[in-house]
Amino acid sequence: DAKTTQPNSMESNEEEPVHLPCNHSTISGTDYIHWYRQLPSQGPEYVIHGLTSNVNNRMASLAIAEDRKSSTLILHRATLRDAAVYYCILNRDDKIIFGKGTRLHILP
Amino acid sequence: NAGVTQTPKFQVLKTGQSMTLQCAQDMNHNSMYWYRQDPGMGLRLIYYSASEGTTDKGEVPNGYNVSRLNKREFSLRLESAAPSQTSVYFCASLRDSYEQYFGPGTRLTVT
């Protein structure tokens, strides 16, 4: 199974950008990189995904290293509502395995 | 469009009892999933189904069985519940291989 490594927790100040790192050194050529987040007492929700190129959507940006062995989720301006657990996942043939994720704390 | 629905929302079982968790999606997605989440932990994949009529084991399949009844429905059965199966169970479906939609979860307690 495709594995990812993330820091257990991170802190950021409100209204500042947040960079959440993820290592996936065993990624294969067809694995998509997905990010999800889980707010307290809710199921996970999709944030963004990518294969090789950097991606932007209304929630976040995804920066993918040239060798694809790491990626960074960027929240451009964190709010208190962004406090959640963020999961970096490799989708290999639609078998989607979550790791432990990074718990993001936002300081007012 | 209800998305992914799960029943029941809460359940208490005694050790050794059996039950089936139901999941349905109305988005015409091919792939469906069952995860469990223990307190303070990440999600662990129990079983998944890439298409109607197929099921595959995930990380923690022991003690569970699944049925992909049709494209809409994917059920999870506990034949003989154990306290170690106390958890929150999430069902999900997958759109276009990149976006999973999750149900609200079933909170199961086994005493």
CSV table of C-alpha atoms in Angstrom, one decimal:
chain,number,residue,atom,x,y,z
A,1,ASP,CA,0.0,0.0,0.0
A,2,ALA,CA,1.1,3.5,-0.8
A,3,LYS,CA,2.3,5.3,2.4
A,4,THR,CA,2.6,9.0,3.3
A,5,THR,CA,4.3,10.7,6.2
A,6,GLN,CA,3.0,13.9,7.8
A,7,PRO,CA,3.9,15.8,11.0
A,8,ASN,CA,1.6,15.0,13.9
A,9,SER,CA,0.6,18.6,14.5
A,10,MET,CA,1.2,22.1,13.4
A,11,GLU,CA,0.2,25.6,14.6
A,12,SER,CA,-0.5,28.7,12.7
A,13,ASN,CA,-1.7,32.2,13.4
A,14,GLU,CA,-5.1,33.3,12.1
A,15,GLU,CA,-5.0,35.2,8.7
A,16,GLU,CA,-1.5,33.9,7.9
A,17,PRO,CA,-0.6,31.3,5.2
A,18,VAL,CA,-0.2,27.7,6.3
A,19,HIS,CA,2.1,25.1,4.6
A,20,LEU,CA,1.3,21.5,5.4
A,21,PRO,CA,4.0,19.1,4.2
A,22,CYS,CA,3.7,15.5,3.1
A,23,ASN,CA,6.3,12.9,2.2
A,24,HIS,CA,5.5,10.1,-0.2
A,25,SER,CA,8.8,8.6,-1.3
A,26,THR,CA,7.3,5.3,-2.5
A,27,ILE,CA,4.8,7.1,-4.9
A,28,SER,CA,4.4,5.4,-8.3
A,29,GLY,CA,3.8,7.1,-11.6
A,30,THR,CA,0.1,6.7,-11.7
A,31,ASP,CA,-0.7,7.5,-8.0
A,32,TYR,CA,-2.7,10.7,-7.5
A,33,ILE,CA,-2.0,12.8,-4.4
A,34,HIS,CA,-5.1,13.7,-2.5
A,35,TRP,CA,-5.7,15.9,0.5
A,36,TYR,CA,-8.7,15.7,2.8
A,37,ARG,CA,-9.5,17.4,6.0
A,38,GLN,CA,-11.7,16.3,8.9
A,39,LEU,CA,-13.4,18.9,11.1
A,40,PRO,CA,-14.3,17.9,14.7
A,41,SER,CA,-17.1,15.4,14.9
A,42,GLN,CA,-17.5,15.2,11.1
A,43,GLY,CA,-16.5,12.9,8.3
A,44,PRO,CA,-13.6,13.8,6.1
A,45,GLU,CA,-14.1,16.3,3.2
A,46,TYR,CA,-12.2,16.6,0.0
A,47,VAL,CA,-9.7,19.5,-0.3
A,48,ILE,CA,-7.7,19.1,-3.5
A,49,HIS,CA,-5.8,16.5,-5.6
A,50,GLY,CA,-3.1,16.5,-8.2
A,51,LEU,CA,-0.8,14.2,-10.2
A,52,THR,CA,2.2,16.2,-11.4
A,53,SER,CA,1.4,19.9,-11.7
A,54,ASN,CA,0.6,22.3,-9.0
A,55,VAL,CA,-3.1,22.8,-8.5
A,56,ASN,CA,-5.3,25.6,-7.2
A,57,ASN,CA,-8.9,25.6,-6.1
A,58,ARG,CA,-11.1,27.8,-4.0
A,59,MET,CA,-10.0,26.1,-0.8
A,60,ALA,CA,-6.3,25.6,-1.2
A,61,SER,CA,-3.3,25.1,-3.4
A,62,LEU,CA,-1.2,22.0,-3.9
A,63,ALA,CA,2.5,22.2,-4.6
A,64,ILE,CA,4.0,19.0,-5.9
A,65,ALA,CA,7.8,18.4,-5.9
A,66,GLU,CA,9.4,17.8,-9.3
A,67,ASP,CA,10.3,14.2,-8.3
A,68,ARG,CA,6.8,13.8,-6.8
A,69,LYS,CA,8.2,12.4,-3.6
A,70,SER,CA,6.7,15.2,-1.5
A,71,SER,CA,3.9,17.7,-1.7
A,72,THR,CA,2.7,20.7,0.3
A,73,LEU,CA,-0.9,21.8,0.9
A,74,ILE,CA,-1.1,25.6,1.1
A,75,LEU,CA,-3.9,27.4,2.9
A,76,HIS,CA,-3.5,31.0,1.8
A,77,ARG,CA,-5.1,32.7,4.7
A,78,ALA,CA,-6.0,30.5,7.7
A,79,THR,CA,-9.2,31.1,9.6
A,80,LEU,CA,-10.3,29.5,12.9
A,81,ARG,CA,-12.6,27.3,10.8
A,82,ASP,CA,-9.6,25.7,9.2
A,83,ALA,CA,-8.6,24.0,12.4
A,84,ALA,CA,-8.9,20.3,11.5
A,85,VAL,CA,-6.9,17.1,10.8
A,86,TYR,CA,-5.5,17.2,7.3
A,87,TYR,CA,-4.8,13.9,5.5
A,88,CYS,CA,-2.4,13.5,2.6
A,89,ILE,CA,-3.3,10.3,0.7
A,90,LEU,CA,-2.1,8.4,-2.4
A,91,ASN,CA,-4.8,7.0,-4.5
A,92,ARG,CA,-3.5,3.8,-6.0
A,93,ASP,CA,-6.2,2.1,-8.2
A,94,ASP,CA,-9.0,3.6,-6.1
A,95,LYS,CA,-7.7,1.9,-2.9
A,96,ILE,CA,-7.7,4.9,-0.6
A,97,ILE,CA,-5.9,4.5,2.7
A,98,PHE,CA,-5.8,7.3,5.3
A,99,GLY,CA,-2.7,7.9,7.5
A,100,LYS,CA,-2.7,9.6,10.8
A,101,GLY,CA,-2.8,13.1,9.3
A,102,THR,CA,-1.7,16.5,10.7
A,103,ARG,CA,-3.7,18.2,13.4
A,104,LEU,CA,-3.7,21.9,12.5
A,105,HIS,CA,-4.2,24.4,15.3
A,106,ILE,CA,-5.1,28.0,14.5
A,107,LEU,CA,-4.2,30.6,17.0
A,108,PRO,CA,-6.4,33.7,17.1
B,1,ASN,CA,-29.7,14.5,-3.9
B,2,ALA,CA,-29.0,13.1,-0.5
B,3,GLY,CA,-25.4,12.1,-1.1
B,4,VAL,CA,-24.2,9.3,1.1
B,5,THR,CA,-26.6,8.1,3.8
B,6,GLN,CA,-25.9,5.7,6.7
B,7,THR,CA,-28.2,3.9,9.1
B,8,PRO,CA,-28.3,3.7,12.0
B,9,LYS,CA,-26.6,6.8,13.4
B,10,PHE,CA,-26.0,5.2,16.8
B,11,GLN,CA,-26.1,1.5,18.0
B,12,VAL,CA,-25.2,-0.3,21.2
B,13,LEU,CA,-24.6,-4.0,21.0
B,14,LYS,CA,-23.7,-6.7,23.4
B,15,THR,CA,-20.6,-8.9,22.8
B,16,GLY,CA,-21.5,-11.7,20.4
B,17,GLN,CA,-24.5,-9.9,18.8
B,18,SER,CA,-24.6,-9.3,15.1
B,19,MET,CA,-25.7,-6.3,13.1
B,20,THR,CA,-25.6,-4.8,9.6
B,21,LEU,CA,-24.6,-1.2,8.9
B,22,GLN,CA,-26.4,0.2,5.8
B,23,CYS,CA,-24.9,2.7,3.3
B,24,ALA,CA,-26.4,4.1,0.2
B,25,GLN,CA,-25.4,6.8,-2.3
B,26,ASP,CA,-27.4,8.4,-5.0
B,27,MET,CA,-24.6,9.9,-7.1
B,28,ASN,CA,-24.1,6.9,-9.4
B,29,HIS,CA,-20.5,6.4,-8.1
B,30,ASN,CA,-18.8,3.1,-8.9
B,31,SER,CA,-16.5,2.8,-5.9
B,32,MET,CA,-17.7,2.6,-2.3
B,33,TYR,CA,-15.8,2.2,1.0
B,34,TRP,CA,-16.1,1.3,4.7
B,35,TYR,CA,-13.8,2.9,7.2
B,36,ARG,CA,-13.6,2.8,11.0
B,37,GLN,CA,-12.2,5.6,13.2
B,38,ASP,CA,-11.3,4.9,16.8
B,39,PRO,CA,-11.1,7.9,19.2
B,40,GLY,CA,-8.2,10.2,18.4
B,41,MET,CA,-7.1,8.1,15.5
B,42,GLY,CA,-7.2,8.3,11.7
B,43,LEU,CA,-9.5,6.4,9.5
B,44,ARG,CA,-8.7,2.8,8.7
B,45,LEU,CA,-10.0,1.1,5.6
B,46,ILE,CA,-12.1,-2.1,6.3
B,47,TYR,CA,-13.4,-3.0,2.8
B,48,TYR,CA,-14.0,-1.3,-0.4
B,49,SER,CA,-15.8,-2.1,-3.6
B,50,ALA,CA,-14.5,-0.8,-6.9
B,51,SER,CA,-17.7,-1.7,-8.8
B,52,GLU,CA,-21.0,-3.5,-8.4
B,53,GLY,CA,-20.3,-7.2,-7.7
B,54,THR,CA,-16.7,-6.8,-6.5
B,55,THR,CA,-15.3,-6.3,-3.0
B,56,ASP,CA,-11.7,-6.1,-1.7
B,57,LYS,CA,-10.1,-6.2,1.7
B,58,GLY,CA,-8.6,-3.1,3.2
B,59,GLU,CA,-6.3,-2.7,6.2
B,60,VAL,CA,-8.5,-4.2,8.9
B,61,PRO,CA,-11.1,-6.6,7.4
B,62,ASN,CA,-11.1,-9.3,10.2
B,63,GLY,CA,-14.4,-9.6,11.9
B,64,TYR,CA,-16.4,-7.9,9.1
B,65,ASN,CA,-18.2,-8.9,5.9
B,66,VAL,CA,-19.5,-6.7,3.2
B,67,SER,CA,-22.1,-6.9,0.4
B,68,ARG,CA,-22.3,-4.7,-2.6
B,69,LEU,CA,-26.0,-5.2,-3.2
B,70,ASN,CA,-26.2,-3.0,-6.2
B,71,LYS,CA,-24.5,0.2,-7.5
B,72,ARG,CA,-26.2,2.3,-4.8
B,73,GLU,CA,-25.8,0.1,-1.7
B,74,PHE,CA,-22.8,-1.2,0.3
B,75,SER,CA,-23.5,-2.9,3.6
B,76,LEU,CA,-21.1,-3.9,6.4
B,77,ARG,CA,-21.9,-6.8,8.7
B,78,LEU,CA,-20.5,-7.7,12.1
B,79,GLU,CA,-21.3,-11.4,12.7
B,80,SER,CA,-20.2,-11.5,16.3
B,81,ALA,CA,-19.5,-8.1,17.7
B,82,ALA,CA,-16.5,-7.6,20.1
B,83,PRO,CA,-15.6,-4.6,22.3
B,84,SER,CA,-12.6,-4.0,20.0
B,85,GLN,CA,-15.1,-3.1,17.3
B,86,THR,CA,-16.4,-0.1,19.3
B,87,SER,CA,-15.7,2.8,16.8
B,88,VAL,CA,-17.3,5.3,14.5
B,89,TYR,CA,-17.9,3.8,11.1
B,90,PHE,CA,-17.9,5.9,7.9
B,91,CYS,CA,-19.1,4.9,4.5
B,92,ALA,CA,-17.9,6.8,1.4
B,93,SER,CA,-18.3,6.8,-2.3
B,94,LEU,CA,-15.8,8.0,-4.9
B,95,ARG,CA,-16.4,10.3,-7.8
B,96,ASP,CA,-14.1,10.1,-10.9
B,97,SER,CA,-11.2,8.6,-8.9
B,98,TYR,CA,-10.4,11.7,-6.9
B,99,GLU,CA,-13.2,13.0,-4.7
B,100,GLN,CA,-14.6,10.9,-1.9
B,101,TYR,CA,-18.0,11.8,-0.3
B,102,PHE,CA,-18.5,10.6,3.2
B,103,GLY,CA,-21.7,9.7,5.1
B,104,PRO,CA,-22.4,11.1,8.6
B,105,GLY,CA,-21.0,8.0,10.4
B,106,THR,CA,-22.4,5.4,12.7
B,107,ARG,CA,-21.3,5.4,16.3
B,108,LEU,CA,-21.1,1.8,17.5
B,109,THR,CA,-20.6,0.8,21.1
B,110,VAL,CA,-20.0,-2.9,21.9
B,111,THR,CA,-20.3,-3.8,25.6
